[in-house]
Every structure is written in C-alpha cells, then in structure tokens.
Coordinates of C-alpha atoms in Angstrom, one line a residue:
M1 CA 85.7 77.4 90.3
K2 CA 88.7 76.9 92.4
D3 CA 88.8 73.2 91.7
R4 CA 88.5 73.8 88.0
L5 CA 91.3 76.3 88.0
L6 CA 93.6 74.0 90.0
K7 CA 92.9 71.1 87.7
H8 CA 93.4 73.1 84.5
S9 CA 96.6 74.9 85.6
G10 CA 98.2 71.9 87.5
L11 CA 101.5 72.3 89.1
W12 CA 102.1 75.8 87.6
F13 CA 99.1 77.2 89.5
L14 CA 99.9 75.3 92.7
G15 CA 103.4 76.9 92.6
I16 CA 101.8 80.4 92.4
L17 CA 99.7 79.7 95.4
L18 CA 102.6 78.4 97.4
A19 CA 104.6 81.4 96.5
G20 CA 101.9 83.7 97.8
C21 CA 101.7 85.6 94.5
L22 CA 98.8 88.1 94.5
A23 CA 98.2 88.8 90.8
L24 CA 99.4 87.2 87.6
P25 CA 97.9 86.7 84.1
L26 CA 95.4 83.8 84.0
P27 CA 96.3 81.8 80.9
S28 CA 93.1 79.8 80.7
F29 CA 91.0 82.9 80.8
G30 CA 92.9 84.9 78.2
A31 CA 94.3 88.4 78.5
E32 CA 91.2 90.1 79.7
K33 CA 91.2 88.5 83.2
R34 CA 93.8 87.6 85.8
M35 CA 93.9 85.4 88.8
V36 CA 94.2 86.8 92.4
V37 CA 94.0 85.2 95.8
D38 CA 92.0 87.1 98.3
Q39 CA 92.4 87.2 102.1
L40 CA 90.2 84.2 102.6
G41 CA 92.5 82.2 100.3
R42 CA 89.8 82.2 97.6
V43 CA 90.9 82.2 93.9
V44 CA 89.2 85.0 92.0
A45 CA 89.3 85.8 88.3
V46 CA 89.2 89.6 88.0
P47 CA 89.3 91.9 85.0
V48 CA 92.8 93.2 84.0
K49 CA 91.3 96.7 84.1
V50 CA 89.0 97.4 87.1
D51 CA 87.0 100.6 86.6
R52 CA 83.7 100.0 88.4
V53 CA 83.9 98.9 92.1
V54 CA 81.1 98.2 94.5
C55 CA 82.6 98.1 98.1
L56 CA 80.4 96.5 100.7
M57 CA 83.0 97.0 103.4
H58 CA 83.5 100.3 105.1
H59 CA 87.3 99.9 105.7
G60 CA 87.6 99.1 102.0
V61 CA 85.9 102.3 101.1
D62 CA 88.4 104.2 103.3
I63 CA 91.4 102.4 101.7
L64 CA 90.2 102.9 98.2
I65 CA 90.1 106.7 98.9
E66 CA 93.6 106.5 100.2
L67 CA 94.8 104.7 97.1
G68 CA 93.4 107.4 94.9
A69 CA 90.7 105.1 93.5
A70 CA 87.5 106.8 94.9
D71 CA 86.4 107.7 91.4
R72 CA 86.0 104.0 90.7
L73 CA 83.4 103.5 93.4
V74 CA 80.0 103.0 91.9
G75 CA 78.3 101.6 95.0
I76 CA 79.1 101.3 98.7
T77 CA 77.7 99.6 101.9
R78 CA 74.5 100.9 103.3
T79 CA 75.9 101.5 106.7
W80 CA 78.9 103.6 105.6
Q81 CA 77.7 106.7 107.4
K82 CA 77.5 104.8 110.7
D83 CA 80.7 102.9 110.2
L84 CA 83.0 105.7 108.9
P85 CA 83.8 109.0 110.7
A86 CA 81.8 112.0 109.6
G87 CA 85.0 113.7 108.3
I88 CA 85.0 111.2 105.4
T89 CA 82.4 113.3 103.6
K90 CA 84.8 116.3 103.7
I91 CA 87.4 114.1 102.1
C92 CA 85.1 112.5 99.5
P93 CA 81.8 114.4 99.1
A94 CA 80.8 112.0 96.3
L95 CA 80.1 109.2 98.8
K96 CA 76.8 110.9 99.7
K97 CA 75.5 110.3 96.1
L98 CA 76.6 106.7 95.6
P99 CA 74.1 103.9 95.5
T100 CA 74.0 101.4 98.4
P101 CA 73.2 98.0 97.0
G102 CA 74.0 96.0 100.1
G103 CA 75.7 95.8 103.5
L104 CA 78.3 93.7 105.4
N105 CA 76.0 90.7 105.4
E106 CA 73.6 91.1 102.5
V107 CA 73.2 92.3 99.0
N108 CA 70.3 93.3 96.7
M109 CA 71.3 91.6 93.5
E110 CA 68.9 93.6 91.3
E111 CA 70.4 96.9 92.6
L112 CA 74.0 95.5 92.3
L113 CA 73.7 94.3 88.7
R114 CA 72.3 97.6 87.6
L115 CA 75.6 99.1 88.6
K116 CA 77.6 96.7 86.3
P117 CA 80.5 96.3 88.7
D118 CA 83.9 94.9 87.5
L119 CA 84.5 93.9 91.1
V120 CA 82.7 93.7 94.4
I121 CA 84.8 94.0 97.6
V122 CA 83.3 92.4 100.8
T123 CA 84.4 91.9 104.3
H124 CA 86.0 88.7 105.4
Y125 CA 82.9 87.5 107.4
A126 CA 80.4 88.1 104.6
P127 CA 78.1 85.1 104.4
K128 CA 79.1 82.4 102.0
D129 CA 75.7 82.4 100.3
M130 CA 76.0 86.2 99.8
I131 CA 79.3 85.7 98.0
Q132 CA 78.0 82.8 96.0
Q133 CA 75.0 84.7 94.9
M134 CA 77.2 87.4 93.3
E135 CA 79.6 84.9 91.8
D136 CA 76.8 82.9 90.2
A137 CA 75.7 86.1 88.5
G138 CA 79.2 86.4 87.0
V139 CA 80.4 89.2 89.4
P140 CA 84.0 88.8 90.8
V141 CA 84.0 89.1 94.6
L142 CA 87.2 89.9 96.6
A143 CA 87.2 89.4 100.4
L144 CA 89.4 91.6 102.6
A145 CA 90.3 90.7 106.2
L146 CA 93.2 93.1 106.8
Y147 CA 94.7 90.5 109.1
K148 CA 96.4 87.3 108.1
A149 CA 95.1 84.0 109.3
R150 CA 93.9 80.6 108.1
Y151 CA 90.4 80.5 106.7
E152 CA 88.8 79.3 110.0
E153 CA 89.8 82.5 111.7
A154 CA 90.1 84.8 108.7
S155 CA 86.3 84.3 108.0
R156 CA 85.2 85.2 111.5
L157 CA 84.0 88.6 112.9
N158 CA 85.8 87.9 116.2
P159 CA 88.9 85.8 115.3
K160 CA 91.1 84.0 117.8
L161 CA 94.6 85.0 116.8
K162 CA 97.7 83.5 118.3
N163 CA 99.7 86.6 117.5
P164 CA 97.4 89.5 116.8
D165 CA 100.2 92.0 116.2
Q166 CA 101.8 89.8 113.5
A167 CA 98.4 88.9 112.0
Y168 CA 97.4 92.6 111.6
T169 CA 100.8 93.7 110.5
E170 CA 101.1 91.1 107.8
G171 CA 97.4 91.3 106.9
M172 CA 97.6 95.0 106.3
K173 CA 100.6 94.7 104.0
E174 CA 98.9 91.9 102.1
G175 CA 95.6 93.7 101.8
I176 CA 97.0 97.0 100.6
T177 CA 99.3 95.2 98.2
L178 CA 96.4 93.1 96.8
L179 CA 94.2 96.2 96.2
G180 CA 97.2 98.0 94.6
E181 CA 97.6 95.0 92.2
V182 CA 94.0 94.6 91.4
L183 CA 93.4 98.4 90.8
G184 CA 96.7 98.9 89.0
V185 CA 97.9 101.5 91.6
Q186 CA 100.9 99.6 92.9
T187 CA 103.1 102.7 93.3
R188 CA 100.4 104.4 95.4
A189 CA 99.9 101.3 97.5
K190 CA 103.7 101.1 98.2
A191 CA 103.8 104.8 99.2
L192 CA 100.9 104.2 101.6
L193 CA 102.6 101.3 103.2
D194 CA 105.9 103.0 103.4
F195 CA 104.5 106.0 105.2
T196 CA 102.4 103.9 107.5
F197 CA 105.2 101.6 108.7
K198 CA 107.7 104.5 109.0
W199 CA 105.7 106.1 111.8
R200 CA 104.3 102.9 113.1
N201 CA 107.8 101.5 113.7
L202 CA 109.0 104.7 115.3
A203 CA 106.3 104.6 117.9
R204 CA 107.0 100.9 118.6
A205 CA 110.7 101.5 118.9
R206 CA 110.2 103.9 121.8
T207 CA 107.8 101.7 123.8
A208 CA 109.0 98.1 123.1
G209 CA 111.4 98.1 126.0
I210 CA 108.9 99.0 128.7
P211 CA 108.4 96.1 131.1
R212 CA 104.8 94.8 131.3
G213 CA 104.6 95.7 135.0
D214 CA 105.5 99.3 134.2
R215 CA 103.1 99.7 131.3
T216 CA 100.0 101.9 131.5
T217 CA 96.7 100.0 131.8
C218 CA 94.1 101.1 129.2
Y219 CA 90.4 100.5 128.5
M220 CA 88.5 101.4 125.3
A221 CA 85.0 102.5 126.2
N222 CA 82.0 102.0 123.9
P223 CA 78.3 102.6 124.5
D224 CA 76.6 100.3 127.0
L225 CA 79.8 99.0 128.5
Y226 CA 81.0 97.2 125.3
T227 CA 84.7 97.0 124.7
Y228 CA 87.3 95.2 122.6
G229 CA 89.4 92.3 123.8
T230 CA 91.9 89.9 122.3
G231 CA 91.6 89.3 118.6
K232 CA 90.6 92.9 117.8
Y233 CA 93.0 95.6 116.7
T234 CA 92.4 97.6 119.9
G235 CA 94.7 95.3 121.8
V236 CA 97.4 95.6 119.2
I237 CA 97.3 99.4 119.1
M238 CA 97.4 99.6 122.9
D239 CA 100.3 97.1 123.1
R240 CA 102.4 98.9 120.4
A241 CA 101.7 102.2 122.2
G242 CA 103.2 100.8 125.4
G243 CA 99.9 100.0 127.2
V244 CA 98.0 96.9 128.4
N245 CA 94.4 96.4 127.4
V246 CA 92.6 95.5 130.7
A247 CA 90.0 93.6 128.6
E248 CA 92.6 91.3 127.1
G249 CA 91.0 88.3 128.8
I250 CA 87.9 88.5 126.7
N251 CA 87.7 87.6 123.0
G252 CA 86.4 90.0 120.4
Y253 CA 83.8 92.6 121.0
A254 CA 81.8 92.0 124.3
Q255 CA 79.9 93.7 127.0
V256 CA 81.4 93.9 130.5
T257 CA 80.1 94.9 133.9
M258 CA 80.8 98.0 136.0
E259 CA 82.0 95.7 138.7
Q260 CA 84.6 94.2 136.4
L261 CA 85.7 97.7 135.3
L262 CA 86.2 98.7 139.0
L263 CA 88.3 95.6 139.5
W264 CA 90.4 96.4 136.4
N265 CA 90.7 100.1 137.4
P266 CA 92.4 101.2 134.2
Q267 CA 94.9 104.1 134.4
V268 CA 93.7 105.5 131.0
I269 CA 90.3 105.4 129.2
F270 CA 90.0 106.0 125.5
V271 CA 86.8 106.8 123.7
Q272 CA 86.4 107.0 120.0
D273 CA 85.5 110.3 118.5
R274 CA 82.1 108.9 117.2
Y275 CA 81.2 108.1 120.8
A276 CA 81.9 111.6 122.3
K277 CA 78.8 111.4 124.5
V278 CA 80.2 108.3 126.2
A279 CA 83.3 110.3 127.3
E280 CA 81.0 112.9 128.8
Q281 CA 79.0 110.3 130.7
I282 CA 82.1 108.7 132.0
R283 CA 83.5 112.0 133.3
K284 CA 80.2 112.9 135.1
D285 CA 79.0 109.6 136.4
P286 CA 79.8 109.1 140.1
T287 CA 80.4 105.4 139.7
W288 CA 82.9 105.9 136.9
G289 CA 84.5 108.5 139.2
K290 CA 85.9 105.6 141.3
V291 CA 88.0 104.5 138.3
R292 CA 91.6 105.8 138.5
A293 CA 91.6 107.1 134.9
V294 CA 88.6 109.3 135.7
R295 CA 90.1 110.5 139.0
D296 CA 93.4 111.4 137.3
R297 CA 91.6 113.0 134.4
R298 CA 93.0 110.6 131.8
V299 CA 89.9 110.0 129.8
Y300 CA 90.9 110.8 126.2
L301 CA 88.7 111.3 123.2
T302 CA 90.6 109.9 120.2
P303 CA 90.8 111.7 116.9
E304 CA 89.0 110.3 113.9
Y305 CA 92.2 108.5 112.7
V306 CA 92.3 106.2 115.8
K307 CA 89.9 103.5 114.6
P308 CA 90.3 100.5 116.9
W309 CA 87.0 98.7 116.1
G310 CA 88.4 95.4 114.9
H311 CA 90.2 96.2 111.7
P312 CA 93.2 98.6 111.5
C313 CA 93.3 101.2 108.7
P314 CA 96.5 102.7 107.4
E315 CA 95.9 106.0 109.3
S316 CA 95.3 104.1 112.5
M317 CA 98.6 102.3 112.2
A318 CA 100.5 105.3 111.0
L319 CA 98.9 108.0 113.2
G320 CA 96.8 106.3 115.8
E321 CA 99.5 104.3 117.4
L322 CA 101.8 107.3 117.5
W323 CA 99.0 109.5 119.0
M324 CA 98.2 106.9 121.6
A325 CA 101.8 106.3 122.5
K326 CA 102.3 110.1 123.0
K327 CA 99.3 110.2 125.2
L328 CA 100.5 107.4 127.4
Y329 CA 104.2 108.5 127.5
P330 CA 104.4 112.2 126.6
A331 CA 108.0 112.5 127.8
R332 CA 109.2 109.8 125.5
F333 CA 107.6 111.6 122.5
A334 CA 108.3 115.2 123.5
D335 CA 110.3 115.8 120.4
I336 CA 107.5 114.6 118.1
D337 CA 104.9 117.1 116.8
I338 CA 102.2 114.9 115.5
Q339 CA 100.2 117.6 113.7
P340 CA 102.6 117.9 110.7
V341 CA 102.7 114.1 110.4
V342 CA 98.9 113.9 110.4
N343 CA 98.6 116.7 107.8
E344 CA 101.2 115.1 105.6
F345 CA 99.3 111.8 105.6
Y346 CA 95.9 113.4 104.9
T347 CA 97.3 115.7 102.2
R348 CA 99.2 112.9 100.4
F349 CA 96.5 110.2 100.7
Y350 CA 93.2 112.0 101.2
G351 CA 94.0 115.2 99.3
I352 CA 93.2 117.6 102.1
P353 CA 94.8 118.6 105.4
Y354 CA 93.4 116.9 108.5
P355 CA 89.9 118.4 109.0
G356 CA 89.5 117.7 112.7
D357 CA 91.3 118.2 116.0
D358 CA 94.0 116.0 117.4

C-alpha cells in the first residue's frame, strides 16, 4: 500500500513525509479518508471521522481516556486489567463491559470484525503478520510507540536508544499529536501536552544542575528481581528526577541477582503500586536489609500515576517525574504541594479527582 501511495502521489507525497506532517487529506482516496504516518513510519489511510476504535495497547487506552475519547472505544486489549492500574475502572467504569478481541501480540479477526472498527490502535512491537491480517481485511491499523526512533528500534519491545530522554520526549509529543489529529480532538491533545510539559519542565529545571556524583542512586523493584535498564522510561524518569538508575548497564527489562543488587547498593528503591507486596517483602527480608535504601527506610511505593514500565504516559511525565524528584530531594521541592497538581490533572483529563493516595 505504501508503495502504491508513493507512486501515485509522487513528489507531493514525499514532501509531506519529509515535513513530518501527521494528517492531511488524501487526494487519491477522496474526501472520506486521509493519510497519516504512524510511529513506525507506516502510511495509513484512516477515515476522516473516527467513531469506533479498538485499542489493543493499554497505554493507548489510557491516553484515549485522557483525550476525552473513551466513548469511542468499542474494544480493548485482553490484558488491560493486568496492565493498567485498578483505579482506571473508577475513572472509566465502561471498560469492564468492552469486548476484548485481541492482545498486544495477537488478534481474533472474527471478534474484531464484529465490532466494525474505524481504526485499530496497536503497540509498536505488534507482529507484522498481526497488522497485515487486519489490513488485509480492510481495517486501518495505527501503531503507537510513544518514543521516537527509526523503525529498527521503534518496532522493538526493548529498544536501544542513543538518547532515551529525547526519544521519549519527542515520541510523546508526536504520539499525542497524532491521536489528536486522527480523532479530531486537537485542542484537547494540545492542552494535555501543555499541562504535561509545564510540570515536567519544572521538575527538570530544579534537578538538572546536580552533578552525577552527587545524584541519588535508585532502583526500580519488580517481582522476581526483574527491573528496567537503559531504553526503558524508568531510566528517563529517574534521570530527570535527579537520580541515577543503578541498572543502567542492562538493556530493557531483565532479571538481576541479589549479589548484583548488593553491589549496586542503591540509596532509594521504588516499587510500583501494583506490586505493593514486593515492597513489603523487601522491607522484611534480612538479605534486602543489607541494602542502604532499606536500612535508611527509603523504599517508596509509587502512586498509580508513576508508570515506568517501558512507555511513559502523560501523567507519568507530568506528575510522576515531579513526585519522584520531590522524594529524592524534598528540600528542593519544599514549596511544591503536589496534591493540587495531581487533582487538577485528574479532574481536567480524567474527569474525577485523584482516587488514590500520593
């Protein structure tokens, strides 16, 4: 399809690609469809009006809610309850009743076609044959990475990014803008980005000048000694908060040993809210007790909006980085009361005050 579009539209189309334009009318397809370029660099013809969306990517579900487009969801990924925090059902109770015609790596075409989607959103590492299967059936498929990279890395679950901070920063802007264009909610998308980067930049401004040798060393603990290294958003959020990820030497999501952890001896340990039992185990285990973070009682259970499991989400960038920076350097952020900021974000983009604890 891409070759056909390039041949038909010639230099006009090439100019659009080089300019990085996200959505313009598609002359060869008439007024009912338009051309977009997704975050894998794929050319996709999508309806001008997108009313029925199947989202087989949990981060995409979250963002669609923030963009005020939850009512367009007609199907979601099967693993959404595992991959999204429990609080999401308080924000959007309708999720519990939606069909689940596929997951991150597979799709049931019979179930999908019954839903008559205008668009299917998939993760950047969805298998090529899964995407092809849907496109062969005439269903437009949009891939989201939420980080910016060439196809070789953009299509990987664990990418090797030369500059992760820049990749996630530009990729978030690009992804939100793309969804805003496709769904016709550009004003909402801009408001979401403006809020996100206002607070993200404030946190960064107060930690950027800390020399590496003076920065707090951090570790993100997951079950069974799994953690996140370079290429994942965890390293970015820690760096921007003024910390150093002790696992930066590994790539992606990997299992480490207790011996390695004792050598790293992080000053702070973070545990995501969904893994609260891990935090309890760490605090009680005598072996973990040898780690400085445990001795100093600096094992923190993150709120739901700190989501460093690969992809950033707007609330992670807007709120999570600020929360983490305040935990690492409370004196530098003594004048910032994070609760009003959190409540403003949740009220504006989720429609309710923050339902948890921070």
